[in-house]
Short mmCIF file of C-alpha atoms (C1' of nucleotides) in Angstrom, two decimals:
data_model
loop_
_atom_site.label_atom_id
_atom_site.label_comp_id
_atom_site.label_asym_id
_atom_site.label_seq_id
_atom_site.Cartn_x
_atom_site.Cartn_y
_atom_site.Cartn_z
CA MET A 26 22.82 -12.23 15.72
CA LYS A 27 22.64 -12.34 11.97
CA GLN A 28 24.26 -9.65 9.91
CA PHE A 29 21.79 -7.05 8.79
CA THR A 30 21.49 -6.29 5.15
CA LYS A 31 20.49 -2.87 3.98
CA GLN A 32 17.02 -3.81 2.82
CA ALA A 33 16.31 -6.17 5.67
CA ILE A 34 16.62 -3.48 8.25
CA LYS A 35 14.39 -1.15 6.41
CA LYS A 36 11.39 -3.38 6.01
CA SER A 37 11.46 -4.98 9.40
CA LEU A 38 12.12 -1.65 11.06
CA LYS A 39 9.02 -0.20 9.46
CA ARG A 40 7.07 -3.11 10.80
CA ILE A 41 8.53 -2.63 14.25
CA PHE A 42 6.98 0.85 14.24
CA LEU A 43 3.71 -0.76 13.34
CA TYR A 44 4.01 -3.35 16.06
CA ARG A 45 4.67 -0.68 18.61
CA ALA A 46 1.58 1.25 17.60
CA CYS A 47 -0.47 -1.93 17.99
CA LEU A 48 1.11 -2.73 21.33
CA VAL A 49 0.38 0.72 22.68
CA ARG A 50 -3.22 0.31 21.68
CA LEU A 51 -3.47 -3.16 23.19
CA LYS A 52 -1.93 -1.84 26.37
CA THR A 53 -4.54 0.86 26.72
CA MET A 54 -7.11 -1.88 26.34
CA GLY A 55 -5.64 -3.55 29.37
CA VAL A 56 -3.78 -6.36 27.62
CA GLU A 57 -0.53 -7.27 29.35
CA LYS A 58 0.99 -9.93 27.19
CA VAL A 59 0.75 -10.96 23.58
CA PHE A 60 1.57 -13.97 21.46
CA SER A 61 3.12 -13.58 18.08
CA TYR A 62 -0.19 -14.36 16.44
CA THR A 63 -2.13 -11.87 18.58
CA LEU A 64 0.16 -9.10 17.50
CA ALA A 65 0.28 -10.39 13.95
CA ASN A 66 -3.46 -10.25 13.78
CA GLU A 67 -3.53 -6.68 15.05
CA ALA A 68 -0.84 -5.61 12.66
CA GLY A 69 -2.19 -7.44 9.65
CA VAL A 70 0.89 -9.59 9.08
CA THR A 71 1.70 -13.23 9.78
CA ALA A 72 2.87 -14.57 13.12
CA ASP A 73 6.05 -15.84 11.44
CA GLN A 74 6.79 -12.37 10.27
CA VAL A 75 6.46 -10.97 13.76
CA ARG A 76 8.79 -13.56 15.22
CA LYS A 77 11.27 -13.18 12.41
CA ASP A 78 11.30 -9.42 12.83
CA PHE A 79 11.78 -9.71 16.56
CA SER A 80 14.57 -12.17 15.92
CA GLU A 81 16.32 -9.63 13.67
CA PHE A 82 16.30 -7.08 16.43
CA ASN A 83 17.19 -9.70 18.98
CA ILE A 84 13.94 -9.31 20.86
CA LYS A 85 13.18 -12.40 22.93
CA GLY A 86 9.94 -13.63 24.39
CA ASN A 87 9.10 -16.52 26.67
CA LYS A 88 8.58 -19.87 25.13
CA ARG A 89 4.94 -20.68 25.64
CA GLY A 90 4.38 -17.48 27.60
CA GLY A 91 4.50 -15.09 24.66
CA TYR A 92 5.73 -11.54 25.08
CA ASP A 93 5.21 -9.09 27.90
CA ILE A 94 3.90 -5.87 26.40
CA ASN A 95 5.73 -3.56 28.76
CA ASP A 96 8.95 -5.42 28.17
CA LEU A 97 8.45 -5.28 24.40
CA LEU A 98 7.71 -1.59 24.44
CA GLU A 99 10.77 -0.94 26.56
CA ARG A 100 13.00 -2.82 24.17
CA MET A 101 11.53 -0.91 21.28
CA GLU A 102 12.19 2.37 23.04
CA LYS A 103 15.83 1.34 23.15
CA ILE A 104 15.91 0.38 19.49
CA PHE A 105 14.49 3.76 18.59
CA HIS A 106 16.72 5.65 21.04
CA ARG A 107 13.60 7.06 22.58
CA ASN A 108 15.03 7.10 26.05
CA LYS A 109 16.77 10.32 25.00
CA ASP A 110 15.22 13.58 23.86
CA HIS A 111 15.74 14.57 20.26
CA ASN A 112 15.92 18.17 19.19
CA ILE A 113 14.63 18.99 15.75
CA VAL A 114 14.58 22.13 13.64
CA LEU A 115 11.83 22.90 11.16
CA ILE A 116 12.55 24.96 8.07
CA GLY A 117 9.69 26.64 6.25
CA MET A 118 6.65 28.01 8.06
CA GLY A 119 4.09 27.85 5.28
CA ASN A 120 0.87 25.88 5.72
CA MET A 121 2.57 22.58 6.19
CA GLY A 122 5.36 23.88 8.40
CA MET A 123 2.85 25.64 10.61
CA ALA A 124 0.79 22.46 11.01
CA LEU A 125 3.89 20.38 11.77
CA SER A 126 5.04 22.87 14.37
CA LYS A 127 1.76 22.38 16.20
CA TYR A 128 1.67 18.61 15.84
CA ASN A 129 1.69 17.41 19.41
CA LYS A 130 2.50 13.78 18.71
CA PHE A 131 6.15 14.65 18.16
CA VAL A 132 6.51 15.90 21.71
CA GLN A 133 4.72 12.85 23.06
CA ARG A 134 7.46 10.78 21.52
CA ASN A 135 10.34 12.85 22.85
CA MET A 136 10.94 14.64 19.59
CA ASN A 137 11.05 18.37 20.22
CA ILE A 138 11.01 21.00 17.55
CA VAL A 139 13.22 23.56 19.28
CA ALA A 140 13.00 26.27 16.63
CA THR A 141 11.54 27.02 13.24
CA PHE A 142 13.01 29.06 10.40
CA ASP A 143 11.65 31.03 7.50
CA ILE A 144 13.07 33.53 5.05
CA ASP A 145 10.00 35.76 5.22
CA PRO A 146 10.86 38.62 7.63
CA PHE A 147 7.20 39.13 8.37
CA LYS A 148 6.99 35.71 9.96
CA HIS A 149 9.78 36.50 12.42
CA LYS A 150 7.43 38.82 14.26
CA ILE A 151 4.71 36.23 14.74
CA ARG A 152 4.23 35.37 18.39
CA SER A 153 3.71 31.68 18.89
CA ASP A 154 4.86 28.88 21.13
CA LEU A 155 7.84 28.31 18.91
CA PRO A 156 10.16 31.06 17.73
CA ILE A 157 10.42 31.65 13.98
CA TYR A 158 13.98 32.66 13.15
CA PRO A 159 15.68 33.91 10.00
CA MET A 160 18.01 31.43 8.35
CA SER A 161 21.00 33.44 9.52
CA ARG A 162 20.52 32.07 13.01
CA LEU A 163 20.52 28.45 11.89
CA LYS A 164 24.06 27.61 12.95
CA GLU A 165 23.65 29.19 16.36
CA ILE A 166 20.52 27.18 17.14
CA ILE A 167 21.80 23.91 15.74
CA ASP A 168 24.93 24.22 17.86
CA ARG A 169 23.15 25.33 21.01
CA PHE A 170 20.60 22.49 20.95
CA ARG A 171 22.89 19.91 19.34
CA VAL A 172 20.34 19.35 16.60
CA ARG A 173 21.04 16.53 14.17
CA VAL A 174 17.68 16.12 12.44
CA ALA A 175 15.66 18.66 10.46
CA ILE A 176 12.29 18.87 8.75
CA ILE A 177 12.20 20.64 5.41
CA ALA A 178 8.80 22.14 4.58
CA VAL A 179 9.86 24.84 2.13
CA PRO A 180 8.71 25.20 -1.49
CA GLU A 181 10.44 22.81 -3.83
CA ILE A 182 12.36 25.60 -5.51
CA SER A 183 14.41 26.34 -2.39
CA ALA A 184 14.54 22.86 -0.88
CA GLN A 185 17.96 21.91 -2.25
CA GLU A 186 19.51 25.17 -1.13
CA VAL A 187 18.07 24.81 2.36
CA CYS A 188 19.22 21.22 2.51
CA ASP A 189 22.78 22.17 1.57
CA GLU A 190 22.84 24.75 4.32
CA LEU A 191 21.52 22.27 6.86
CA VAL A 192 24.18 19.74 5.95
CA ARG A 193 26.89 22.41 6.12
CA ASN A 194 25.77 23.14 9.66
CA GLY A 195 25.90 19.58 10.88
CA ILE A 196 22.45 18.15 10.20
CA LYS A 197 22.66 14.41 9.54
CA GLY A 198 19.07 13.49 8.81
CA VAL A 199 16.15 15.17 7.08
CA VAL A 200 12.46 14.54 6.65
CA ASN A 201 11.71 16.30 3.39
CA PHE A 202 8.21 17.40 2.47
CA ALA A 203 9.27 19.17 -0.73
CA PRO A 204 8.62 17.08 -3.83
CA VAL A 205 12.24 17.01 -5.00
CA LEU A 206 14.99 14.44 -4.74
CA LEU A 207 17.60 16.14 -2.60
CA LYS A 208 21.24 15.59 -3.41
CA VAL A 209 23.33 15.06 -0.31
CA PRO A 210 26.80 13.72 0.47
CA PRO A 211 27.11 10.11 1.65
CA GLY A 212 26.20 9.51 5.24
CA ILE A 213 23.22 11.86 5.28
CA VAL A 214 19.79 10.32 5.69
CA ILE A 215 16.92 11.72 3.67
CA ASN A 216 13.36 10.59 4.14
CA ASN A 217 10.94 11.99 1.60
CA VAL A 218 7.27 12.46 2.35
CA ASN A 219 5.41 13.27 -0.83
CA LEU A 220 1.78 13.99 -0.15
CA CYS A 221 0.73 14.07 -3.79
CA ASP A 222 2.27 10.69 -4.41
CA GLU A 223 0.47 9.24 -1.43
CA LEU A 224 -2.87 10.45 -2.74
CA GLU A 225 -2.12 9.47 -6.30
CA SER A 226 -1.14 5.96 -5.44
CA VAL A 227 -4.47 5.51 -3.66
CA ILE A 228 -6.26 6.85 -6.72
CA TYR A 229 -4.28 4.44 -8.86
CA TYR A 230 -5.22 1.40 -6.79
CA VAL A 231 -8.85 2.44 -6.47
CA HIS A 232 -9.03 2.72 -10.24
CA GLN A 233 -7.45 -0.67 -10.67
CA LEU A 234 -9.87 -2.21 -8.22
CA MET A 235 -12.93 -0.57 -9.73
CA SER A 236 -12.10 -1.06 -13.37
CA GLY A 237 -11.76 -4.69 -12.45
CA ASP A 238 -9.79 -5.90 -15.42
CA GLY A 239 -6.40 -7.48 -15.10
CA LEU A 240 -7.15 -7.69 -11.47
CA LYS A 241 -6.94 -11.19 -10.11
CA ASN A 242 -3.50 -10.20 -8.96
CA ILE A 243 -4.32 -7.05 -7.07
CA GLU A 244 -7.22 -8.51 -5.15
CA LEU A 245 -7.91 -7.49 -1.63
CA LEU A 246 -4.32 -7.09 -0.76
CA TYR A 247 -3.99 -3.38 -0.36
CA ARG A 248 -5.48 -3.01 3.06
CA ASP A 249 -2.30 -1.24 3.86
CA MET A 250 0.17 -0.51 1.18
CA LYS A 251 2.94 0.48 3.52
CA TYR A 252 3.72 -2.70 5.37
CA MET B 12 2.92 -8.42 -20.61
CA LYS B 13 3.97 -10.29 -17.52
CA GLN B 14 1.53 -10.89 -14.71
CA PHE B 15 1.87 -8.42 -11.91
CA THR B 16 2.43 -9.69 -8.43
CA LYS B 17 1.18 -7.74 -5.47
CA GLN B 18 4.56 -6.52 -4.29
CA ALA B 19 5.94 -5.89 -7.74
CA ILE B 20 3.38 -3.27 -8.55
CA LYS B 21 3.87 -1.48 -5.33
CA LYS B 22 7.59 -0.94 -5.56
CA SER B 23 7.81 -0.19 -9.23
CA LEU B 24 4.81 2.10 -9.03
CA LYS B 25 6.48 4.11 -6.32
CA ARG B 26 9.52 4.43 -8.53
CA ILE B 27 7.38 5.50 -11.46
CA PHE B 28 6.25 8.45 -9.33
CA LEU B 29 9.89 9.22 -8.71
CA TYR B 30 10.76 8.97 -12.37
CA ARG B 31 8.01 11.33 -13.27
CA ALA B 32 9.21 13.92 -10.79
CA CYS B 33 12.68 13.65 -12.31
CA LEU B 34 11.34 13.88 -15.83
CA VAL B 35 9.33 16.97 -15.03
CA ARG B 36 12.45 18.58 -13.66
CA LEU B 37 14.55 17.57 -16.63
CA LYS B 38 11.90 18.92 -18.93
CA THR B 39 11.94 22.32 -17.28
CA MET B 40 15.70 22.25 -17.82
CA GLY B 41 15.08 21.92 -21.52
CA VAL B 42 15.92 18.23 -21.89
CA GLU B 43 13.76 16.49 -24.47
CA LYS B 44 14.85 12.90 -24.37
CA VAL B 45 16.47 10.65 -21.84
CA PHE B 46 18.28 7.33 -21.81
CA SER B 47 17.61 4.83 -19.11
CA TYR B 48 20.91 5.72 -17.45
CA THR B 49 20.22 9.47 -17.56
CA LEU B 50 16.98 8.97 -15.72
CA ALA B 51 18.50 6.37 -13.44
CA ASN B 52 21.18 8.80 -12.45
CA GLU B 53 18.64 11.48 -11.66
CA ALA B 54 16.49 9.11 -9.68
CA GLY B 55 19.33 7.43 -7.82
CA VAL B 56 18.58 3.93 -9.09
CA THR B 57 20.21 1.70 -11.70
CA ALA B 58 19.51 1.90 -15.41
CA ASP B 59 18.41 -1.73 -15.35
CA GLN B 60 15.86 -0.87 -12.76
CA VAL B 61 14.43 1.91 -14.88
CA ARG B 62 14.11 -0.31 -17.92
CA LYS B 63 12.64 -3.15 -15.89
CA ASP B 64 10.08 -0.84 -14.33
CA PHE B 65 9.11 0.58 -17.69
CA SER B 66 8.81 -2.91 -19.03
CA GLU B 67 6.38 -3.79 -16.22
CA PHE B 68 4.12 -0.93 -17.20
CA ASN B 69 4.61 -1.69 -20.84
CA ILE B 70 6.35 1.60 -21.52
CA LYS B 71 8.47 1.40 -24.66
CA GLY B 72 11.38 3.54 -25.81
CA ASN B 73 13.37 3.63 -29.01
CA LYS B 74 16.28 1.30 -29.32
CA ARG B 75 19.34 3.50 -29.46
CA GLY B 76 17.18 6.65 -29.31
CA GLY B 77 16.18 6.43 -25.65
CA TYR B 78 12.89 7.82 -24.44
CA ASP B 79 11.08 10.99 -25.43
CA ILE B 80 10.27 12.89 -22.26
CA ASN B 81 6.91 14.19 -23.42
CA ASP B 82 5.90 10.76 -24.54
CA LEU B 83 6.99 9.24 -21.25
CA LEU B 84 5.11 11.82 -19.23
CA GLU B 85 2.02 11.28 -21.29
CA ARG B 86 2.12 7.54 -20.76
CA MET B 87 2.57 8.10 -17.06
CA GLU B 88 -0.44 10.41 -16.97
CA LYS B 89 -2.44 7.52 -18.36
CA ILE B 90 -1.07 5.06 -15.85
CA PHE B 91 -2.06 7.40 -13.04
CA HIS B 92 -5.43 8.28 -14.58
CA ARG B 93 -4.41 11.89 -14.47
CA ASN B 94 -6.30 12.76 -17.61
CA LYS B 95 -9.40 12.83 -15.44
CA ASP B 96 -10.18 15.02 -12.46
CA HIS B 97 -10.43 13.37 -9.09
CA ASN B 98 -12.68 14.64 -6.36
CA ILE B 99 -11.52 14.15 -2.81
CA VAL B 100 -13.09 14.80 0.58
CA LEU B 101 -11.06 15.73 3.61
CA ILE B 102 -12.23 14.78 7.09
CA GLY B 103 -10.87 16.63 10.10
CA MET B 104 -9.98 20.31 10.00
CA GLY B 105 -7.41 20.45 12.76
CA ASN B 106 -3.90 21.70 12.10
CA MET B 107 -3.06 19.04 9.61
CA GLY B 108 -6.40 19.08 7.83
CA MET B 109 -6.24 22.83 7.50
CA ALA B 110 -2.77 22.65 5.97
CA LEU B 111 -3.80 19.90 3.58
CA SER B 112 -6.86 21.84 2.47
CA LYS B 113 -4.55 24.67 1.43
CA TYR B 114 -1.94 22.48 -0.22
CA ASN B 115 -1.96 23.68 -3.80
CA LYS B 116 0.00 20.79 -5.29
CA PHE B 117 -3.08 18.59 -5.19
CA VAL B 118 -4.95 20.89 -7.54
CA GLN B 119 -1.97 21.09 -9.86
CA ARG B 120 -2.25 17.37 -10.27
CA ASN B 121 -5.99 17.30 -10.91
CA MET B 122 -6.86 16.18 -7.43
CA ASN B 123 -9.52 18.47 -6.03
CA ILE B 124 -10.63 18.56 -2.45
CA VAL B 125 -14.28 19.40 -3.02
CA ALA B 126 -15.32 19.65 0.61
CA THR B 127 -14.02 19.25 4.12
CA PHE B 128 -15.77 17.94 7.20
CA ASP B 129 -15.44 18.39 10.92
CA ILE B 130 -17.57 17.54 13.93
CA ASP B 131 -16.85 20.87 15.63
CA PRO B 132 -19.91 23.11 14.93
CA PHE B 133 -17.76 26.19 15.42
CA LYS B 134 -15.71 25.27 12.36
CA HIS B 135 -18.78 25.16 10.14
CA LYS B 136 -19.01 28.92 10.36
CA ILE B 137 -15.47 29.56 9.21
CA ARG B 138 -15.39 31.31 5.86
CA SER B 139 -12.69 29.89 3.66
CA ASP B 140 -12.16 28.77 0.07
CA LEU B 141 -13.44 25.35 0.95
CA PRO B 142 -16.66 24.69 2.83
CA ILE B 143 -16.40 22.90 6.18
CA TYR B 144 -19.46 20.69 6.61
CA PRO B 145 -20.82 18.62 9.48
CA MET B 146 -20.49 14.87 9.03
CA SER B 147 -24.23 14.63 8.45
CA ARG B 148 -23.76 16.01 4.97
CA LEU B 149 -21.13 13.44 3.99
CA LYS B 150 -23.38 11.22 1.91
CA GLU B 151 -24.87 14.11 0.00
CA ILE B 152 -21.46 15.50 -1.00
CA ILE B 153 -19.92 12.12 -1.82
CA ASP B 154 -22.86 11.35 -4.10
CA ARG B 155 -23.00 14.75 -5.73
CA PHE B 156 -19.29 14.85 -6.61
CA ARG B 157 -18.89 11.12 -7.13
CA VAL B 158 -16.08 11.04 -4.59
CA ARG B 159 -14.19 7.78 -4.20
CA VAL B 160 -11.12 8.86 -2.25
CA ALA B 161 -10.88 10.55 1.14
CA ILE B 162 -8.21 11.98 3.40
CA ILE B 163 -8.57 11.26 7.11
CA ALA B 164 -6.94 13.87 9.32
CA VAL B 165 -8.91 13.39 12.51
CA PRO B 166 -7.55 12.47 15.95
CA GLU B 167 -6.70 8.79 16.26
CA ILE B 168 -9.54 8.18 18.67
CA SER B 169 -12.19 8.86 16.02
CA ALA B 170 -10.33 7.65 12.93
CA GLN B 171 -11.88 4.19 12.81
CA GLU B 172 -15.39 5.53 13.25
CA VAL B 173 -14.88 8.10 10.50
CA CYS B 174 -13.39 5.46 8.25
CA ASP B 175 -16.37 3.15 8.73
CA GLU B 176 -18.70 5.95 7.80
CA LEU B 177 -16.69 6.79 4.71
CA VAL B 178 -16.75 3.19 3.55
CA ARG B 179 -20.49 2.97 4.20
CA ASN B 180 -20.95 5.93 1.91
CA GLY B 181 -18.98 4.54 -0.98
CA ILE B 182 -15.40 5.68 -0.40
CA LYS B 183 -12.95 3.14 -1.87
CA GLY B 184 -9.59 4.61 -0.93
CA VAL B 185 -8.21 6.55 2.01
CA VAL B 186 -5.04 8.40 2.86
CA ASN B 187 -4.94 8.17 6.62
CA PHE B 188 -2.92 10.59 8.73
CA ALA B 189 -4.15 9.20 12.06
CA PRO B 190 -1.63 6.86 13.67
CA VAL B 191 -3.92 3.85 13.79
CA LEU B 192 -4.28 0.78 11.63
CA LEU B 193 -7.75 1.10 10.18
CA LYS B 194 -9.85 -2.03 9.76
CA VAL B 195 -11.69 -2.08 6.47
CA PRO B 196 -13.49 -4.67 4.36
CA PRO B 197 -11.62 -6.25 1.44
CA GLY B 198 -11.36 -4.10 -1.64
CA ILE B 199 -10.76 -0.84 0.21
CA VAL B 200 -7.36 0.79 -0.18
CA ILE B 201 -5.76 2.40 2.85
CA ASN B 202 -2.53 4.35 2.68
CA ASN B 203 -1.16 5.40 6.03
CA VAL B 204 1.03 8.44 6.46
CA ASN B 205 2.56 8.43 9.91
CA LEU B 206 4.54 11.58 10.52
CA CYS B 207 6.04 10.42 13.80
CA ASP B 208 7.29 7.24 12.21
CA GLU B 209 8.89 9.18 9.39
CA LEU B 210 10.77 11.34 11.85
CA GLU B 211 11.67 8.46 14.11
CA SER B 212 13.09 6.36 11.37
CA VAL B 213 15.39 9.21 10.40
CA ILE B 214 16.48 9.53 14.01
CA TYR B 215 17.10 5.80 14.08
CA TYR B 216 19.31 5.81 11.00
CA VAL B 217 21.17 8.93 12.08
CA HIS B 218 21.94 7.23 15.37
CA GLN B 219 23.12 4.13 13.59
CA LEU B 220 25.34 6.16 11.31
CA MET B 221 26.80 8.27 14.08
CA SER B 222 27.34 5.58 16.66
CA GLY B 223 29.30 3.84 13.95
CA ASP B 224 29.31 0.34 15.36
CA GLY B 225 27.76 -2.59 13.58
CA LEU B 226 27.61 -0.34 10.63
CA LYS B 227 29.51 -1.65 7.64
CA ASN B 228 26.13 -2.72 6.41
CA ILE B 229 24.22 0.51 6.65
CA GLU B 230 26.92 2.59 5.02
CA LEU B 231 25.95 5.37 2.72
CA LEU B 232 22.89 3.63 1.48
CA TYR B 233 20.14 5.65 3.01
CA ARG B 234 20.25 8.63 0.72
CA ASP B 235 16.64 7.95 0.21
CA MET B 236 14.93 5.39 2.29
CA LYS B 237 11.80 5.26 0.23
CA TYR B 238 12.93 3.96 -3.09
"C1'" DG C 20 8.34 -35.47 38.32
"C1'" DA C 21 6.75 -37.29 33.88
"C1'" DT C 22 3.89 -36.06 30.14
"C1'" DT C 23 1.29 -33.17 27.36
"C1'" DT C 24 0.52 -28.84 25.40
"C1'" DG C 25 1.43 -24.53 23.17
"C1'" DA C 26 4.46 -21.07 21.97
"C1'" DT C 27 9.06 -19.36 20.55
"C1'" DG C 28 13.22 -19.04 17.53
"C1'" DT C 29 15.45 -20.14 13.51
"C1'" DG C 30 17.53 -22.84 9.63
"C1'" DA C 31 15.67 -24.33 5.15
"C1'" DA C 32 12.51 -23.72 1.30
"C1'" DA C 33 9.81 -20.88 -1.46
"C1'" DC C 34 8.96 -16.74 -3.32
"C1'" DA C 35 9.88 -11.89 -4.93
"C1'" DA C 36 12.93 -8.16 -6.55
"C1'" DT C 37 17.12 -6.66 -8.52
"C1'" DT C 38 21.04 -7.06 -11.31
"C1'" DC C 39 23.42 -9.20 -15.07
"C1'" DA C 40 24.20 -10.09 -19.68
"C1'" DC C 41 23.17 -10.31 -24.20
"C1'" DA C 42 20.11 -10.52 -28.45
"C1'" DA C 43 17.56 -7.34 -31.16
"C1'" DA C 44 16.73 -2.99 -33.02
"C1'" DA C 45 17.95 1.64 -34.66
"C1'" DC C 46 20.81 4.88 -36.18
"C1'" DA C 47 25.37 6.61 -38.11
"C1'" DA C 48 29.15 6.38 -41.04
"C1'" DG C 49 31.61 4.85 -44.75
"C1'" DC D 24 23.99 -1.56 -48.31
"C1'" DT D 25 27.21 -3.16 -44.97
"C1'" DT D 26 29.48 -2.52 -40.68
"C1'" DG D 27 29.96 -0.55 -36.20
"C1'" DT D 28 27.97 1.56 -32.26
"C1'" DT D 29 24.64 2.49 -28.89
"C1'" DT D 30 20.68 1.60 -26.35
"C1'" DT D 31 16.55 -0.95 -25.42
"C1'" DG D 32 14.00 -5.06 -23.63
"C1'" DT D 33 13.98 -9.17 -21.29
"C1'" DG D 34 15.20 -14.06 -19.93
"C1'" DA D 35 18.61 -15.91 -16.53
"C1'" DA D 36 21.24 -15.45 -12.37
"C1'" DT D 37 21.63 -13.45 -8.15
"C1'" DT D 38 20.25 -11.41 -4.11
"C1'" DG D 39 16.76 -10.29 -0.63
"C1'" DT D 40 12.37 -11.41 1.92
"C1'" DT D 41 8.76 -14.23 3.54
"C1'" DT D 42 6.88 -18.50 4.73
"C1'" DC D 43 7.38 -23.18 6.29
"C1'" DA D 44 8.48 -26.61 9.47
"C1'" DC D 45 10.24 -28.27 13.33
"C1'" DA D 46 13.51 -28.57 17.36
"C1'" DT D 47 13.37 -26.38 21.73
"C1'" DC D 48 11.76 -24.74 25.72
"C1'" DA D 49 8.34 -23.42 29.54
"C1'" DA D 50 4.27 -23.98 31.67
"C1'" DA D 51 0.16 -26.85 32.90
"C1'" DT D 52 -1.69 -31.15 34.07
"C1'" DC D 53 -1.79 -35.56 35.85
#
DNA sequence: GATTTGATGTGAAACAATTCACAAAACAAG
DNA sequence: CTTGTTTTGTGAATTGTTTCACATCAAATC
């Protein structure tokens, strides 16, 4: 197997997520096996790309027979460590935090938010499916549930502080919804989700497409800007 | 100015968003001008990268004098068409839609959700800052407010249907929170935000980092997987 | 079982993005 | 006004990613 390079993993990994989503959908439609071009077509990429990506993750199919969907999905589960449960903590129970805590897709994929935290004492009294704790109980919960990944949904002003505390208590990876670039020591994974940026980039491309000038280059290529 | 290529725009544009966030922060700290390496350091990229990106968008600084922050921000406003207001519609008032409708950062950046829609008749009676309309009023609202961009926050099962209807009524760009790959005609911009994928990729990298094998390559490089 | 067909898997080629390296410009100092 | 210093801006080199092209294999057909 070829050595991975930092960028290579990233891009192909993102596509693997995409492939899985397509496969799940195909499966529900009763399809049992796919060829690279079937999947490519679903995913909006080329067949070469699919095969190359699979090759990177050492996923093998059958010459002439294509790929068995169940087999593919199983291998992907392994790649994503989905055979195990993953305990997550969520910091910040504002609008976004509240919505995330109720997002049922996480559970469906074995990712369990085991507790949420907020500095507002009023929130600690709210009765809901998930407990809302004060930050002082962070360490206790992280240790008890062996949590390694956190979601930050606090206002940008306190995001860095919260992040520092998470890292101090053993968190290794963060999905950060606050629009700030968090500073963390090496070896900590930060994934930023910036909702404004996502909207703005759409607005940007729509403008480009509609204003029409300088546009031969942009064309019809932004069906999906992520992959 | 060099011809843009499809990928080039995408990556550098994303970084321009990042630069702006950094600049705004620096500005609040009282900084008035930056050098490419100052900004690079803030943004976690190289100084070359900053200058190259600026060059792509035809942003000029002063030789030896660096860049004036206010000037930079102003140019970026123009690039992002932020001088104008942008009217947005939001479809789907479940947990996520509700949170998005209350997200005040959009307004701060001149992006106004002018109306929300949901098929559930019960929701139409809810009194809130934003009206919740039935889908039948989509065309009327889109026309009245000249809306070109929409947010889809409906369950995956109905996402494609909703998207088709949006496109039929003149929507040119969509931020899609449903975990499906929407099929759209050429010239329509789709930007997918997949919350599960964001979490899962963090889990993946954390696993890689912790299991430690095959890892020389991954190293400390995932401070920020987006840029 | 030999032959044809159709798909995979992967080096090699082409293309894209990043980094390097240095000329050109601007300011400062003498 | 000349020289030295610092930083930009951008071609050239390097590095990374995608596409091409074809050897290889497995199944289907004769």
